[in-house]
Structures are given as structure tokens and as C-alpha cells.
Coordinates of C-alpha atoms in Angstrom, one line a residue:
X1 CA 0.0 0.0 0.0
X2 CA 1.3 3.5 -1.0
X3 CA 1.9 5.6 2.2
X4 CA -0.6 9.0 2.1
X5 CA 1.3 11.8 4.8
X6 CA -0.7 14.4 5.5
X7 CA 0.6 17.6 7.9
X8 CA -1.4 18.1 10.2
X9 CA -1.1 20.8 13.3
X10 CA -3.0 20.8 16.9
X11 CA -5.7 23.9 17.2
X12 CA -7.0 24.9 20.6
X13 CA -9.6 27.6 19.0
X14 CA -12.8 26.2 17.9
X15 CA -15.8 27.4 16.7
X16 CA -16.9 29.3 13.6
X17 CA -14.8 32.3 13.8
X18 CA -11.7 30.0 13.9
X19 CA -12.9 28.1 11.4
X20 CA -12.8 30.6 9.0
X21 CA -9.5 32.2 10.3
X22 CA -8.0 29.1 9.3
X23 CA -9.2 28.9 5.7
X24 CA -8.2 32.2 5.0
X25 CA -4.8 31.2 6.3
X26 CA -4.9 28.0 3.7
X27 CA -6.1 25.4 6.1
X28 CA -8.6 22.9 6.6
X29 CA -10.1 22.7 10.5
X30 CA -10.7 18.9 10.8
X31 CA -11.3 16.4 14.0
X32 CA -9.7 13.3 15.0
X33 CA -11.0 10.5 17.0
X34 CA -11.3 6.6 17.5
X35 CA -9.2 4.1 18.9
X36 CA -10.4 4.5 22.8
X37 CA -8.1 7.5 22.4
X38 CA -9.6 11.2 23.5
X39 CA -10.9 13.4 20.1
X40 CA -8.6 16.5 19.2
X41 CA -8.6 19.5 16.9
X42 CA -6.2 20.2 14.4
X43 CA -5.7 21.2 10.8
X44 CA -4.5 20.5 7.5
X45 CA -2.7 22.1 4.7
X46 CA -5.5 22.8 1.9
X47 CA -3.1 22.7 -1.0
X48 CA -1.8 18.6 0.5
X49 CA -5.7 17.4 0.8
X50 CA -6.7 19.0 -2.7
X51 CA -4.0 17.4 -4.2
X52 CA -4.4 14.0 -2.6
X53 CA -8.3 14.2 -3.8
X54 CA -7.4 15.4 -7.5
X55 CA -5.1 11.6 -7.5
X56 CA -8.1 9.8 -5.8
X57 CA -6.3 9.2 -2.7
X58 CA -7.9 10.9 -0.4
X59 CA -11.0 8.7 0.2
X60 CA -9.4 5.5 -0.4
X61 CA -6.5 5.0 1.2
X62 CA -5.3 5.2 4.9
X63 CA -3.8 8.6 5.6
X64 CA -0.5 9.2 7.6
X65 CA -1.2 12.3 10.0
X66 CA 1.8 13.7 10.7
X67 CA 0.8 15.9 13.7
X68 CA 3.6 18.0 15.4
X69 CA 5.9 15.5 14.0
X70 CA 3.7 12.1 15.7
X71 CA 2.2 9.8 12.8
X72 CA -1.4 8.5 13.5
X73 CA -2.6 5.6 10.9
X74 CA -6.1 7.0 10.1
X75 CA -9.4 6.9 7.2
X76 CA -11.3 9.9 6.2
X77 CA -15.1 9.3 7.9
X78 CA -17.0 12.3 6.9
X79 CA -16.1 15.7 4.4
X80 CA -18.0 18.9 4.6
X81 CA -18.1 20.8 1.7
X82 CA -18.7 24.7 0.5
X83 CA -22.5 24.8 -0.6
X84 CA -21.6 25.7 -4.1
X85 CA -17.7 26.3 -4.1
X86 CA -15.2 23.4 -4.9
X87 CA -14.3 23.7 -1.4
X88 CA -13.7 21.4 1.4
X89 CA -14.8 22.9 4.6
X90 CA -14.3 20.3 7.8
X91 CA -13.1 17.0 7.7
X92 CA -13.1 14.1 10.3
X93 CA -10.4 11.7 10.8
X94 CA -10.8 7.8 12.4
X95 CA -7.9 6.6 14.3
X96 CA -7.2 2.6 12.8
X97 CA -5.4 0.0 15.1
X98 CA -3.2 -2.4 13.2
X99 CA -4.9 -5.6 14.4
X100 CA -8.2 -4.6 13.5
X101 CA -10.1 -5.1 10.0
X102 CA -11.2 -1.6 8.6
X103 CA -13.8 -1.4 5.8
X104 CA -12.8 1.2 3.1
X105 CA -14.5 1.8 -0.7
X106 CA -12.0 1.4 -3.5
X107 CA -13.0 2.5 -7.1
X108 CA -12.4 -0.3 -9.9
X109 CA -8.9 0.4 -12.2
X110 CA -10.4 -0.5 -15.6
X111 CA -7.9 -1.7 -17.7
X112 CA -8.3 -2.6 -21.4
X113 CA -11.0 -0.8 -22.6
X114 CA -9.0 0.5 -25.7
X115 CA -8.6 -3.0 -27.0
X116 CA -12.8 -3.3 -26.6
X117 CA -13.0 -0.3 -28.7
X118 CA -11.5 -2.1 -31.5
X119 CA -13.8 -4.7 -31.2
X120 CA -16.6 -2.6 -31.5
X121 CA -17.6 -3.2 -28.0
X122 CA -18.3 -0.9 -24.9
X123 CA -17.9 -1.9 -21.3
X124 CA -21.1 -1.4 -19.2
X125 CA -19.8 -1.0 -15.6
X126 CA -22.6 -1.8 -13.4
X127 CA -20.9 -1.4 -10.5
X128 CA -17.3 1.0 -10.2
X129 CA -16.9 1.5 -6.1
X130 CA -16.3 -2.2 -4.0
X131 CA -16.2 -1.6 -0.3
X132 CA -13.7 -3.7 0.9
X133 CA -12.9 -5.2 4.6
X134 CA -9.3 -6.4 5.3
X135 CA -6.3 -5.8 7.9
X136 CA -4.8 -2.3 7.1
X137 CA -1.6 -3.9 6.3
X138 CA -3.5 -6.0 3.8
X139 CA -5.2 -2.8 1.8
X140 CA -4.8 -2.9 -1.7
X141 CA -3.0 0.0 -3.3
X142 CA -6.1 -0.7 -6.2
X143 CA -8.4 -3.6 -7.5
X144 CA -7.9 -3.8 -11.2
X145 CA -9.8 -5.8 -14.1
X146 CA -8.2 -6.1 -17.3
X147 CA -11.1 -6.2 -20.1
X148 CA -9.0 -6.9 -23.4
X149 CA -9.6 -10.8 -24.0
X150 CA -13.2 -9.8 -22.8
X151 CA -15.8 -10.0 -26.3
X152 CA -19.8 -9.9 -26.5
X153 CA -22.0 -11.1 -23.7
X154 CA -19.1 -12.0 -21.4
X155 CA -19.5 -10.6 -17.6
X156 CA -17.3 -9.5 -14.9
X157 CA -18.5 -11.2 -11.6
X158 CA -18.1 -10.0 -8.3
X159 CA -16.4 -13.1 -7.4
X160 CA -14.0 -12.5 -10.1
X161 CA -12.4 -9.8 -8.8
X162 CA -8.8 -10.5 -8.2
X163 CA -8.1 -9.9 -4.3
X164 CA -5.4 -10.5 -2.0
X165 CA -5.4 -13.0 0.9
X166 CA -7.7 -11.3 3.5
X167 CA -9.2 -9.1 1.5
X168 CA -12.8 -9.6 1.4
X169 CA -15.8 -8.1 -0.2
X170 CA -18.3 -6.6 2.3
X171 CA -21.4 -7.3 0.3
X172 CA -20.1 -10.9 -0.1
X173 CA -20.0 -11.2 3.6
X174 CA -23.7 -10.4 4.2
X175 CA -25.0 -11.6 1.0
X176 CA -23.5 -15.2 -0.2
X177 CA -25.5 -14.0 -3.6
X178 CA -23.3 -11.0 -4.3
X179 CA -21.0 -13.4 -5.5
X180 CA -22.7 -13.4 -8.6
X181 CA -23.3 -9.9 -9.3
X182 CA -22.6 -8.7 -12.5
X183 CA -19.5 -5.7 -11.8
X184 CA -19.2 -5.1 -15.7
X185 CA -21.1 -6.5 -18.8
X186 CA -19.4 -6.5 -22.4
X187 CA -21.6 -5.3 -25.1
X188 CA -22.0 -3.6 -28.0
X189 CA -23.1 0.3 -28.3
X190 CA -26.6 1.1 -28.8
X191 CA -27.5 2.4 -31.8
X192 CA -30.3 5.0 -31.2
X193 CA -32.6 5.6 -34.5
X194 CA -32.6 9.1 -36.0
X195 CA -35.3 10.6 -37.7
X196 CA -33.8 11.6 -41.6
X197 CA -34.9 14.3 -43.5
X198 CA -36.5 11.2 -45.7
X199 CA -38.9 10.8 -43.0
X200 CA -39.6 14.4 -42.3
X201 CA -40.9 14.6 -46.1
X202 CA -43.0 11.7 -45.9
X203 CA -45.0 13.4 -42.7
X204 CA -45.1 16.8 -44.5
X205 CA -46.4 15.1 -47.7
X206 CA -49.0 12.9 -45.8
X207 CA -50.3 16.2 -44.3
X208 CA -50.6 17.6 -47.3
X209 CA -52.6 14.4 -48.9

């Protein structure tokens, strides 16, 4: 698994007003808790989380807070965002232990898709986001599926996906018939009809009859 550090600093001032002292200054105001441990305030560098969610790490992956120069092993549990800005406004933070299984979503890595385009054929993913449950050492850095020896008809199963040791699907473990859920179906593209100008002067000449 990749290692995600995030910078993170202690705040004793809470409320609104701080809040928005911070973003002005660049930061994010965010909350940590979990792990029988007591919850704290701190912050985090706007520019590190923005560029961790523009390469899809921040949801999916456990983070490294690197607070005052201590690491805690953590998962992002909730965002708040700016009504209608592109803006993250809170976060919150869950502490992980190492010998206990954590349940984290992970979006599919489609792979071969260009080679189904030469066939003619599109991939109809019926389901992109698998939550996962595994032993945070165990956390795969992605789930992949490779489509290009995939033709017409043929289906990607949820029990084909290609997981580690002790790495389990959570809908498999409270449903024995997720198993067989179709992930991605292969087929060809729809072709929608268009009316042609043929057709428009067949109407036009009927109304005139």
C-alpha cells in the first residue's frame, strides 16, 4: 500500500470564527478521533488534501497524519463541503489499530478498454466502487480488471475480482448472492434511430394528402 502523509497541526480555538480564520490562512479545520483515544482539533494544509483528492487518494487509502511530527494511521469518515464552491470545509479523521479489519471503498482500475474499442464493443460497468474489509496492512493500493480478451456477452463477476489474501468483499460477507453480481457486462453500443430528413418529407407530404 502506497503511504498518504498528511501535515497536520494541533488547534486549541474552535468554533466558527476559527474556522474561518483558518481557511483564509490556507487550512482545513478537521477532527480526530477513535481508537479508545480522547478526540482533538487540528488542521491540514489545503493545498496537501486537494492534491491528494485530485489523485483519488484521499477517500481511499489510509492517511499518515503527521501531527507536530507524531504519525497517527487514520481513514477519512465524513467531508464537509462549500454549498456551491469546490471547497472542502471540515473534515473528520478515524484513528485505525493495526490488528483490526477496517472497511474502506476502492474504485475499480479499468484496464483494457481501448482494446474493446477495437472490437466494436463498450464496457457497461454496473458497479465502479467495491467496499472492501481487510487488515490495514492488507489494503490494496487498487483492484484492477483487465477487459482486453473480454468479447460480446461476457460478464465480470463480483467473485471474479482479483483480491489478495484477506481481502474480502463486504457485500459478499452479508450476502452469499453478491458473488454473482454482474461488476461489468461487455456489449455492443446502442444504436439510437434518428429521424432523416427522408422521414420528415413523408410526414409533411402525408399532411398535405
Amino acid at each position: 500500500m502506497s503511504k498518504l502523509v498528511l501535515n497536520a497541526k494541533n488547534r486549541n480555538e474552535i468554533g466558527t470564527g476559527a474556522c474561518r480564520r483558518l481557511r483564509k490562512m490556507g487550512l482545513i479545520p478537521a477532527t480526530l478521533y477513535g481508537a479508545d483515544k480522547a478526540a482533538v482539533s487540528i488542521s491540514v494544509r489545503n493545498t496537501e488534501v486537494t492534491h491528494a483528492e485530485i489523485n483519488h487518494k484521499l477517500f481511499h487509502n489510509i492517511i499518515h497524519l503527521n501531527i507536530d511530527g507524531a504519525l497517527e494511521s487514520v481513514l477519512v469518515k465524513d467531508v464537509q463541503r462549500h454549498p456551491f464552491k469546490p471547497l472542502i470545509q471540515h473534515l473528520d479523521f478515524l484513528r485505525i489499530k493495526r490488528n483490526e479489519a477496517v472497511t474502506i471503498t476502492m474504485t475499480l482500475n479499468i484496464l483494457g478498454e481501448d482494446e474493446l474499442v477495437k472490437k466494436g464493443l463498450v464496457a457497461n460497468k454496473v458497479i465502479q466502487d467495491i467496499e472492501v474489509s481487510c487488515l490495514p496492512s492488507d489494503l490494496p493500493d487498487q483492484i484492477s480488471v483487465d477487459l482486453s480478451e473480454l468479447g460480446a456477452g461476457d460478464k465480470v463477476l463480483m467473485k471474479d475480482l482479483n483480491l489478495a489474501e484477506g481481502v474480502e468483499i463486504v457485500s459478499i460477507q452479508s450476502n452469499e448472492e453478491a458473488a454473482d453480481w454482474p461488476v461489468i457486462v461487455i456489449d455492443y453500443p446502442t444504436v439510437e434511430e434518428v429521424e432523416t430528413d427522408n422521414d420528415d418529407e413523408t410526414e409533411a407530404q402525408d399532411t398535405e394528402n
